[in-house]
Amino acid sequence: MGAPGGDETLPSHASTSDAATERFAIGSLAAERYRIERFIAAGGMGEVYAAHDLVLDTKVALKTLRPELEGSADAIARLRREIALARSVTDPHICRLHDVGEHDGRVFLSMELLEGRTLAELVKAGGMALDEIERIAPQLVAGLGVLHRASIVHRDFKTSNVIVVGDRAVITDFGLARSVDAKDSRLTVESGLLGTPAYMAPEQVEARAVTPASDIYSLGVVLFELLTGKLPFDEDTAMATATARLTKDPPRPSSLRSDIPARWDAIVLRCLARDPAARFASVDELLGHKPVSRRWFLAVGGGGIAAAALGVWKFAASSGANTPAVTRSPDDLIAVLPVLGAGPWIKDSWRTAITFDLHSALVQLGMPVLALHTGAMDATLNGAASRLLDEKDPVAAALAVPHVVTAVTMTIARTATHVELAVTARGRESWSQTLRRPLTEVALVVHDAATAIAGRLGYAPPIAPVDARHIAADGYTHYGDTVGRMYRQPTPEEIEAFTQKRMATPFTQLADLVEAQPRLARAQDIAADRLVMAAEQRNDYTKVEKTLTIVDKLTDEAIAADPRDALMHAVRGHAAMIRWDWKRADEETKRGFELAPLHERVAYHRSNFLHLVGRFDEALPIFETQHRINPNPRLGDGPLAWAYFYARRYPDAIRVLEPVMNRFDLTNFVEATYATTLPLAYVELARFDDAFRVAETLRPYVDDDNLAVLLPVYLAAGKTDVVKAIREKLGDNIDFMVGAALAEANGDLEGSLTLLEQMVASHNIGALFLKVERYSPQMRSHPRFQALLKQVGFPS
């Protein structure tokens, strides 16, 4: 075993184990995905098992933590760093890491199962045969070169961290690896040195900066060991071994083995130089840039020895090719169609649940997925994926959408005991895969599908299951039914309830569902998202606080279970914004957006915050990106036009709205709201006749809220008779913001300010727009108005 920080690697041959220490039972299912097949070995950090990955249908190795380390945040952080770093490189000489998971509170890594032996096991007294070393050494250098070019330093390179599989040498164990650019390059922790003392570079021992040169030193130790069967420094204790290199020079390998050519002495001793600057400048200098043969060194002779002394030996070509990367463009879109089947998908509980959960999982991964279009009640999910099912050939229709390069379809089949999801991709990448789970694991089919789709299309798969817990089949049915009611075209009664600022029935039902099915993280996400939006629609803050308390509970639980839940961070930020906690709103919406910048709901919450605080330069690119990846032929550029309007870019708002006005369903309050943006923009550019014409088109269709919004349009156009008629119709059903705008337009500045003060005093939701609403310079410079901005707490 290595010293503190070391970890034995993954030989797949059987090893003796202490049954009392084994963390996984043979035959058990870990994280609802990995079937444990056998115990392999115990290492410095934990245990290694062979398992079958049910999602990818392949053999993998699982590496766990020792029991005493399971509560160590440091050890868990090392595991997560290991996979994050390893995923950034792909090479046949680097062990492939697949995922990080958790089972019954135990964190583990899943990785390539290597059927071979470590170099430490292969090295015998007297060293390896020279021809074998010449075959293996170039592969070690090639693997380190891949790491270093990715700005990664291994920091614990040694013979027990290299596994030889047939003719392939593979570098493993990234538990100590760290980016060269990492701010914290210290090498010591409370328990001692990080790394294995026998292989440490002098700068590691002295806790100085670690660079690729440190790995080159460790490579020199490994080469010395392969050549001689011994270590260059081998004292009585680990610490003495580590510190010996600070004062002593290593022996020449040829002094311990007579058949070692002098060129090996030159290479090894340069790697083992005490001063990092005296070593090879990079592994590329060892590797050379023009491999000339499968042999490592140039021909034996004076020229070869001179070249070695100068550090320009040419290594052989790598024994394997890099895994081809999927070529992607920033404009690429992936169309994932709703689950296929008989009848409308939104009315089939499992098809609905899987469709929504999978879209949520994929966008959380940062995949550019064509969004769903689920009805006018949900204006921000304004994509077109669900509409494709109306086409005669949905796949052909999907591939005809601009920028869509791959179309993914799914069909579901259920038996008395199992559920199967057949996934097929067509387009630039074409493949098919069938995923199968017991009925009790139906919620996990989403994670399986997200893993398969992301992995095959060249994106990072999820690091943890969407819901790694069992749920009864009828529970998933209940969930799908409720989500379907949430997203289908609402009934006239539901629209009326929502319009009148009352929480529509589906919101309550979904909140009830979360209580009944707490294991469904997506239920929490959807419920919290819907509830915070309902809260913003209710102007009376005293009636909102209870709703926000429910949102707090849902978001806290969801983030505790998954700190990378982007939507819950964004929703938490939106709730903070309603409370006028702008600092937390900024932090949380930013965190959510950093985690999933293409998630349409996350983007909405972030861009909404940025708009309300007047940071238009940051908000507009988000709207523009969402418009590109979520095209909607009916809403068109409505959301983007709204963004342009509040950013004072009135010509842009008009430019994008005029061509799509005839597509709006004016009986729907969301589409009518976008439509009213056009006459308001006309007014700002003094195009009063155009403003009046469009307002008259809208007036017979819009609800009371949007009718009130039109009042300033008629007032600016000089239509006082229309203003009077609308005021009489509305009575008291007019909000503070519209009333203040009318008062100011009539020259009553004091009355306007009084209304705004009443709005802020009651914590009316309209106060959120106080900073960006269109007021005259006289109003904005008034001390009472400035005091209101401070009272609401807007950041400067």
XYZ file of C-alpha atoms in Angstrom, residues 9-570:
562
model
C -5.515 0.646 -8.315
C -7.899 -1.666 -10.073
C -6.454 -5.061 -10.965
C -9.436 -7.229 -11.828
C -8.039 -10.512 -10.638
C -9.402 -11.884 -7.369
C -7.908 -10.538 -4.149
C -8.222 -11.670 -0.590
C -10.799 -9.637 1.291
C -12.026 -9.295 4.808
C -15.745 -9.937 4.515
C -16.426 -7.722 7.491
C -15.134 -4.690 5.626
C -16.952 -5.212 2.335
C -19.370 -2.350 1.696
C -21.454 -3.917 -1.101
C -23.070 -7.338 -0.926
C -22.406 -9.550 -3.925
C -25.542 -9.643 -6.082
C -26.974 -6.396 -4.638
C -28.020 -3.376 -6.743
C -26.050 -0.174 -6.045
C -27.706 3.169 -6.783
C -30.456 1.303 -8.618
C -28.059 0.801 -11.527
C -24.986 -1.352 -10.776
C -25.340 -5.082 -10.065
C -22.396 -6.069 -7.799
C -20.634 -9.176 -9.178
C -17.484 -9.634 -7.115
C -15.050 -8.023 -4.703
C -11.729 -7.100 -6.326
C -9.441 -5.431 -3.811
C -9.062 -2.995 -0.938
C -7.102 0.170 -1.696
C -5.779 3.208 0.094
C -9.092 5.053 -0.081
C -11.554 2.174 -0.094
C -12.666 -0.960 -1.866
C -13.034 -1.937 -5.512
C -15.788 -4.145 -6.906
C -16.646 -5.508 -10.324
C -20.209 -4.673 -11.326
C -22.593 -4.768 -14.271
C -23.914 -1.369 -15.408
C -27.565 -2.027 -16.262
C -27.881 1.253 -18.180
C -24.877 0.892 -20.456
C -24.980 -2.932 -20.375
C -21.268 -3.194 -19.674
C -18.838 -4.310 -16.989
C -17.475 -1.581 -14.740
C -15.433 -1.211 -11.581
C -16.840 0.605 -8.539
C -14.457 2.272 -6.081
C -15.847 3.107 -2.644
C -14.517 4.898 0.407
C -13.232 3.132 3.496
C -15.827 3.276 6.318
C -13.743 5.703 8.353
C -13.566 8.073 5.368
C -17.262 8.069 4.458
C -17.950 11.043 6.663
C -14.908 12.928 5.390
C -15.784 15.872 3.204
C -12.150 15.900 2.089
C -12.273 12.320 0.828
C -15.566 12.870 -0.966
C -14.191 16.027 -2.539
C -11.218 13.988 -3.812
C -13.568 11.503 -5.442
C -15.595 14.230 -7.126
C -12.395 15.960 -8.274
C -11.166 12.652 -9.645
C -14.108 12.201 -11.983
C -14.297 15.869 -12.947
C -10.666 15.828 -14.035
C -10.734 12.425 -15.694
C -13.786 13.305 -17.759
C -11.837 16.128 -19.345
C -9.434 13.704 -21.056
C -9.940 10.708 -23.332
C -7.026 8.431 -24.152
C -6.433 4.672 -24.260
C -3.690 5.110 -21.660
C -5.957 6.888 -19.151
C -8.519 4.895 -17.177
C -12.007 5.986 -18.224
C -14.158 7.250 -15.358
C -17.885 7.125 -16.000
C -19.864 8.474 -13.073
C -20.015 9.351 -9.397
C -22.868 7.861 -7.422
C -24.212 7.328 -3.949
C -25.839 4.314 -2.347
C -27.155 4.216 1.216
C -24.988 7.212 2.071
C -21.845 5.751 0.459
C -20.190 7.682 -2.361
C -18.440 5.701 -5.098
C -16.893 6.037 -8.548
C -17.777 3.902 -11.545
C -14.960 3.396 -14.010
C -13.519 1.194 -16.698
C -12.956 -2.375 -15.488
C -9.369 -3.229 -16.387
C -8.631 -6.942 -16.719
C -4.910 -6.895 -16.015
C -2.152 -6.467 -13.436
C -0.384 -3.421 -12.023
C 3.181 -2.553 -12.957
C 4.012 -2.984 -9.278
C 2.964 -6.637 -9.563
C 4.860 -7.160 -12.803
C 8.150 -5.689 -11.622
C 10.367 -8.314 -10.093
C 13.729 -8.170 -8.399
C 16.235 -7.259 -11.070
C 13.711 -5.322 -13.169
C 11.748 -6.040 -16.341
C 13.126 -7.108 -19.703
C 14.400 -4.153 -21.717
C 12.166 -4.841 -24.715
C 9.138 -4.903 -22.401
C 10.166 -1.564 -20.894
C 10.579 -0.074 -24.363
C 7.027 -1.186 -25.165
C 5.457 0.168 -21.959
C 7.422 3.379 -21.352
C 6.128 5.291 -24.423
C 2.554 4.576 -23.315
C 3.239 6.014 -19.862
C 4.650 9.161 -21.418
C 1.720 9.399 -23.848
C -0.785 9.145 -21.000
C 0.969 11.775 -18.896
C 1.190 13.981 -21.954
C -2.594 13.873 -22.381
C -3.043 14.901 -18.746
C -0.519 17.711 -18.914
C -1.930 19.132 -22.131
C -5.277 19.276 -20.303
C -3.544 21.250 -17.494
C -3.805 18.306 -15.082
C -1.033 17.073 -12.779
C -1.485 13.502 -11.533
C 0.597 14.029 -8.333
C 0.662 10.327 -7.393
C 2.128 8.596 -10.441
C 3.646 5.238 -9.442
C 3.836 1.611 -10.560
C 0.773 0.575 -8.539
C -1.243 3.245 -10.367
C -0.558 1.723 -13.800
C -2.436 -1.362 -14.985
C -1.216 -3.393 -17.937
C -4.082 -4.899 -19.941
C -2.635 -7.079 -22.703
C -0.398 -4.731 -24.672
C -1.957 -1.569 -23.176
C -0.640 0.336 -20.163
C -3.316 2.432 -18.419
C -2.776 5.181 -15.827
C -5.350 5.112 -13.008
C -6.251 6.777 -9.707
C -6.919 10.490 -10.067
C -7.737 10.936 -6.387
C -4.863 13.391 -5.966
C -4.940 14.906 -9.436
C -5.490 18.616 -9.607
C -5.623 21.263 -12.274
C -2.402 23.154 -12.807
C -4.542 26.281 -12.636
C -6.045 25.402 -9.229
C -5.487 28.174 -6.705
C -4.692 25.807 -3.847
C -1.520 23.934 -4.761
C -0.532 23.021 -1.200
C 0.535 19.436 -0.654
C 0.001 18.970 3.034
C -3.086 18.219 5.058
C -3.610 17.534 8.729
C -2.828 13.866 8.256
C 0.439 14.468 6.444
C 1.718 14.522 2.890
C -0.557 13.984 -0.090
C 0.998 11.423 -2.371
C 3.314 8.431 -2.015
C 6.693 9.400 -0.475
C 8.785 6.951 -2.520
C 7.652 8.613 -5.775
C 7.382 12.242 -4.688
C 9.340 15.008 -6.362
C 11.506 17.141 -4.037
C 9.112 20.089 -4.413
C 6.235 17.900 -3.220
C 8.157 16.912 -0.114
C 8.894 20.571 0.604
C 5.242 21.558 -0.016
C 6.194 23.807 -2.904
C 4.188 24.341 -6.105
C 3.349 21.177 -8.032
C 3.698 21.301 -11.816
C 3.930 18.771 -14.667
C 7.632 18.586 -13.825
C 6.608 16.817 -10.602
C 5.001 14.034 -12.642
C 8.139 13.836 -14.789
C 10.143 13.220 -11.611
C 7.709 10.441 -10.621
C 8.069 9.007 -14.127
C 11.806 8.865 -13.541
C 11.217 6.888 -10.324
C 8.919 4.476 -12.187
C 11.444 3.982 -15.017
C 14.187 3.406 -12.443
C 11.994 0.770 -10.777
C 11.171 -0.948 -14.070
C 14.844 -1.091 -15.002
C 16.276 -2.215 -11.664
C 13.435 -3.654 -9.611
C 14.354 -1.129 -6.902
C 13.559 2.458 -5.948
C 16.217 5.190 -6.305
C 15.713 6.093 -2.629
C 14.677 3.393 -0.159
C 15.239 4.368 3.478
C 13.955 2.825 6.714
C 10.809 4.980 6.934
C 8.480 6.588 4.439
C 9.435 10.086 5.562
C 13.133 9.308 5.403
C 12.620 7.987 1.872
C 10.807 11.185 0.923
C 13.446 13.521 2.361
C 16.489 11.587 1.085
C 16.031 13.088 -2.371
C 16.521 16.570 -0.895
C 20.147 15.864 -0.022
C 21.241 12.797 -1.997
C 21.739 12.089 -5.693
C 20.077 8.988 -7.165
C 22.340 6.180 -8.417
C 22.641 5.432 -12.106
C 20.336 2.543 -13.072
C 23.291 0.886 -14.855
C 25.137 0.696 -11.522
C 22.484 -1.797 -10.348
C 22.033 -3.711 -13.591
C 24.849 -4.348 -16.038
C 22.819 -4.681 -19.267
C 21.213 -1.216 -19.052
C 22.402 1.033 -21.930
C 23.861 4.421 -21.065
C 20.992 6.219 -22.818
C 18.652 4.954 -20.061
C 20.902 6.497 -17.428
C 20.712 9.845 -19.240
C 16.914 9.817 -19.479
C 16.216 8.604 -15.928
C 18.712 10.912 -14.234
C 17.385 13.936 -16.091
C 13.851 13.052 -14.961
C 15.181 12.760 -11.386
C 16.921 16.133 -11.368
C 16.394 17.862 -8.002
C 15.672 21.193 -9.710
C 12.421 21.040 -11.749
C 13.970 23.380 -14.342
C 16.725 20.826 -15.014
C 14.259 18.078 -15.942
C 12.701 17.629 -19.363
C 10.674 20.736 -20.095
C 7.623 18.587 -20.850
C 6.704 15.034 -21.667
C 6.334 16.258 -25.242
C 10.084 16.768 -25.217
C 10.434 13.079 -24.394
C 7.704 12.023 -26.776
C 8.837 14.074 -29.722
C 6.483 15.384 -32.364
C 7.225 12.988 -35.239
C 7.161 9.348 -34.106
C 9.244 7.430 -36.643
C 8.697 3.825 -35.644
C 7.150 1.509 -33.071
C 10.510 1.411 -31.285
C 11.030 3.947 -28.549
C 14.639 5.001 -29.111
C 16.708 6.019 -32.061
C 19.304 3.557 -33.297
C 21.974 2.667 -30.779
C 25.142 4.685 -31.312
C 26.898 7.905 -30.564
C 24.217 9.985 -32.266
C 21.540 8.270 -30.214
C 23.389 8.851 -26.946
C 23.948 12.510 -27.817
C 20.272 12.930 -28.640
C 19.305 11.356 -25.326
C 21.566 13.722 -23.442
C 19.805 16.621 -25.151
C 16.390 15.204 -24.292
C 15.091 14.680 -27.846
C 14.455 10.932 -27.910
C 11.586 9.942 -30.194
C 9.062 7.635 -28.547
C 6.989 5.102 -30.487
C 3.498 5.894 -31.668
C 0.697 5.208 -29.182
C -0.632 1.663 -29.272
C -4.221 2.869 -29.566
C -6.188 5.756 -31.010
C -8.078 8.332 -29.014
C -11.798 7.782 -28.801
C -13.326 9.901 -31.582
C -15.090 12.938 -30.193
C -18.545 13.895 -31.392
C -18.214 17.062 -33.455
C -20.608 19.714 -32.168
C -21.459 23.247 -33.177
C -22.663 25.932 -30.746
C -25.834 26.161 -32.846
C -26.697 22.446 -32.612
C -30.133 21.447 -31.336
C -31.306 18.009 -30.216
C -35.026 17.319 -30.731
C -36.301 14.884 -28.104
C -39.889 14.097 -29.008
C -42.503 13.217 -26.392
C -42.838 9.502 -25.721
C -44.736 7.935 -28.610
C -47.915 5.914 -28.161
C -51.628 5.819 -28.866
C -53.581 9.016 -28.220
C -52.327 12.395 -26.912
C -49.111 11.983 -24.953
C -50.119 14.628 -22.401
C -53.044 12.441 -21.295
C -51.010 9.259 -20.764
C -49.570 9.432 -17.238
C -46.277 7.606 -17.799
C -45.638 9.138 -21.205
C -46.231 12.570 -19.686
C -44.019 11.970 -16.652
C -41.113 10.464 -18.610
C -41.279 13.173 -21.292
C -41.146 16.059 -18.830
C -38.628 14.448 -16.499
C -36.280 13.572 -19.362
C -36.393 17.072 -20.853
C -35.670 18.495 -17.414
C -32.751 16.098 -16.899
C -31.192 16.809 -20.308
C -31.340 20.594 -20.103
C -29.948 20.359 -16.579
C -26.939 18.674 -18.192
C -26.519 21.657 -20.498
C -27.728 19.855 -23.621
C -29.296 22.158 -26.255
C -32.631 20.369 -26.353
C -35.489 21.747 -28.428
C -37.991 22.729 -25.764
C -41.525 21.435 -25.391
C -44.530 23.541 -26.301
C -47.135 22.574 -23.750
C -49.942 25.068 -24.059
C -50.368 28.780 -23.707
C -50.589 28.663 -19.914
C -46.860 28.040 -19.809
C -45.427 30.795 -21.934
C -41.784 30.150 -21.108
C -41.759 26.552 -22.311
C -42.160 27.941 -25.784
C -40.489 25.294 -27.889
C -41.943 23.134 -30.622
C -40.942 19.543 -29.760
C -44.440 18.356 -28.857
C -45.925 19.868 -32.007
C -43.766 17.545 -34.083
C -46.019 14.625 -33.150
C -48.739 16.236 -35.253
C -46.636 15.739 -38.366
C -46.967 12.718 -40.650
C -43.254 11.979 -40.221
C -42.203 13.486 -36.859
C -38.526 12.614 -37.285
C -38.292 14.238 -40.721
C -40.152 17.262 -39.373
C -37.758 17.490 -36.440
C -34.674 17.338 -38.656
C -36.191 20.092 -40.799
C -36.227 22.499 -37.832
C -33.295 24.928 -38.129
C -30.156 23.733 -36.310
C -31.644 20.364 -35.266
C -28.974 17.746 -35.997
C -30.424 14.734 -34.170
C -33.989 13.624 -33.459
C -34.656 11.243 -30.565
C -37.873 9.225 -30.299
C -39.033 6.941 -27.506
C -41.717 4.296 -27.057
C -42.766 2.681 -23.809
C -43.975 -0.837 -23.086
C -45.283 -2.202 -19.786
C -45.650 -5.751 -18.529
C -46.936 -7.032 -15.225
C -43.448 -6.708 -13.741
C -41.292 -4.461 -15.933
C -41.216 -1.285 -18.010
C -39.192 -0.939 -21.213
C -38.242 2.304 -22.937
C -36.955 1.990 -26.504
C -34.814 5.016 -27.461
C -33.893 5.720 -31.094
C -31.768 8.533 -32.513
C -31.728 9.578 -36.155
C -29.816 12.281 -37.975
C -26.131 13.049 -37.577
C -25.935 10.242 -34.997
C -28.076 7.131 -35.476
C -28.493 4.405 -32.863
C -31.090 2.493 -30.857
C -31.143 1.191 -27.297
C -33.788 -0.455 -25.107
C -33.798 0.298 -21.382
C -35.552 -2.095 -18.999
C -36.469 -1.677 -15.322
C -38.771 -3.368 -12.788
C -42.019 -1.458 -12.264
C -40.777 -0.371 -8.840
C -37.884 1.419 -10.599
C -39.895 3.198 -13.296
C -38.711 6.633 -12.136
C -35.135 5.529 -12.822
C -35.839 4.943 -16.509
C -35.461 8.715 -16.927
C -31.923 8.607 -15.529
C -31.109 5.634 -17.768
C -32.403 7.479 -20.836
C -30.586 10.719 -19.931
C -27.360 8.758 -19.450
C -27.720 6.959 -22.770
C -28.707 10.035 -24.805
C -26.066 12.331 -23.299
C -23.289 9.763 -23.518
C -23.980 8.737 -27.099
C -24.321 12.334 -28.302
C -21.056 13.445 -26.727
C -22.313 15.237 -23.612
C -21.445 14.501 -19.982
C -23.991 12.087 -18.482
C -25.711 12.897 -15.165
C -23.526 12.430 -12.089
C -26.407 11.070 -10.013
C -29.781 9.494 -10.748
C -32.713 11.838 -11.206
C -34.483 9.857 -8.475
C -32.385 7.012 -7.069
C -35.191 5.584 -4.990
C -38.009 3.129 -5.392
C -41.507 4.387 -6.067
C -44.665 2.378 -6.517
C -45.984 2.210 -10.069
C -49.288 3.791 -9.045
C -47.326 6.662 -7.467
C -45.665 7.425 -10.796
C -49.073 7.233 -12.472
C -50.439 9.781 -9.999
C -47.450 12.023 -10.655
C -47.874 11.834 -14.444
C -51.597 12.567 -14.211
C -50.995 15.664 -12.109
C -48.181 16.960 -14.313
C -50.436 16.453 -17.331
C -53.125 18.569 -15.744
C -50.507 21.199 -15.025
C -49.272 21.505 -18.576
C -52.158 20.684 -20.887
C -54.264 23.440 -22.439
C -56.149 24.880 -19.438
C -59.916 24.962 -19.234
C -61.720 28.332 -19.348
C -62.378 27.985 -15.602
C -58.678 27.500 -14.888
C -57.754 30.496 -17.015
C -60.297 32.601 -15.171
C -58.981 31.439 -11.794
C -55.413 32.201 -12.792
C -56.361 35.563 -14.310
C -58.137 36.633 -11.134
C -54.935 36.040 -9.181
C -56.220 32.915 -7.476
C -54.122 29.755 -7.295
C -55.564 27.385 -9.876
C -56.495 23.855 -8.791
C -53.543 22.083 -10.494
C -51.074 24.008 -8.331
C -52.736 22.736 -5.175
C -52.894 19.214 -6.563
C -49.203 19.241 -7.373
C -48.325 20.519 -3.913
C -50.391 17.680 -2.473
C -48.535 15.262 -4.737
C -45.167 16.356 -3.348
C -46.386 15.502 0.124
C -47.636 12.102 -1.087
C -44.593 11.305 -3.252
C -41.593 13.013 -1.596
C -39.200 10.719 -3.451
C -39.902 12.409 -6.785
C -37.424 15.263 -7.087
C -39.025 16.435 -10.341
C -42.340 16.819 -8.533
C -40.587 19.140 -6.110
C -39.027 21.103 -8.964
C -42.274 21.551 -10.869
C -44.301 22.363 -7.767
C -41.849 24.974 -6.481
C -41.519 26.554 -9.921
C -45.282 26.743 -10.372
C -45.927 28.018 -6.873
C -43.404 30.840 -7.099
C -44.956 31.934 -10.390
C -48.410 31.831 -8.815
C -47.068 33.934 -5.953
C -45.845 36.625 -8.328
C -49.277 36.815 -9.917
C -50.928 37.692 -6.578
C -50.474 41.331 -5.695
C -51.383 40.926 -2.007
C -48.124 39.996 -0.305
C -49.871 38.862 2.891
C -51.472 36.076 0.850
C -48.180 35.218 -0.842
C -46.048 34.579 2.235
C -47.656 31.178 2.913
C -46.977 30.142 -0.683
C -43.355 31.267 -0.431
C -42.954 29.248 2.780
C -43.961 26.141 0.825
C -41.480 27.108 -1.902
C -38.740 27.458 0.737
C -39.434 23.963 2.044
C -39.412 22.422 -1.423
C -36.250 24.167 -2.590
C -34.355 23.494 0.654
C -35.167 19.786 0.488
C -34.341 19.534 -3.216
C -30.995 21.352 -2.940
C -30.029 19.352 0.148
C -30.595 16.184 -1.891
C -28.884 17.559 -5.011
C -26.831 20.784 -4.662
C -26.640 20.951 -8.477
C -30.418 21.237 -8.936
C -30.287 24.308 -11.157
C -34.027 24.937 -11.283
C -34.348 24.912 -7.504
C -31.534 27.450 -7.131
C -33.288 29.677 -9.674
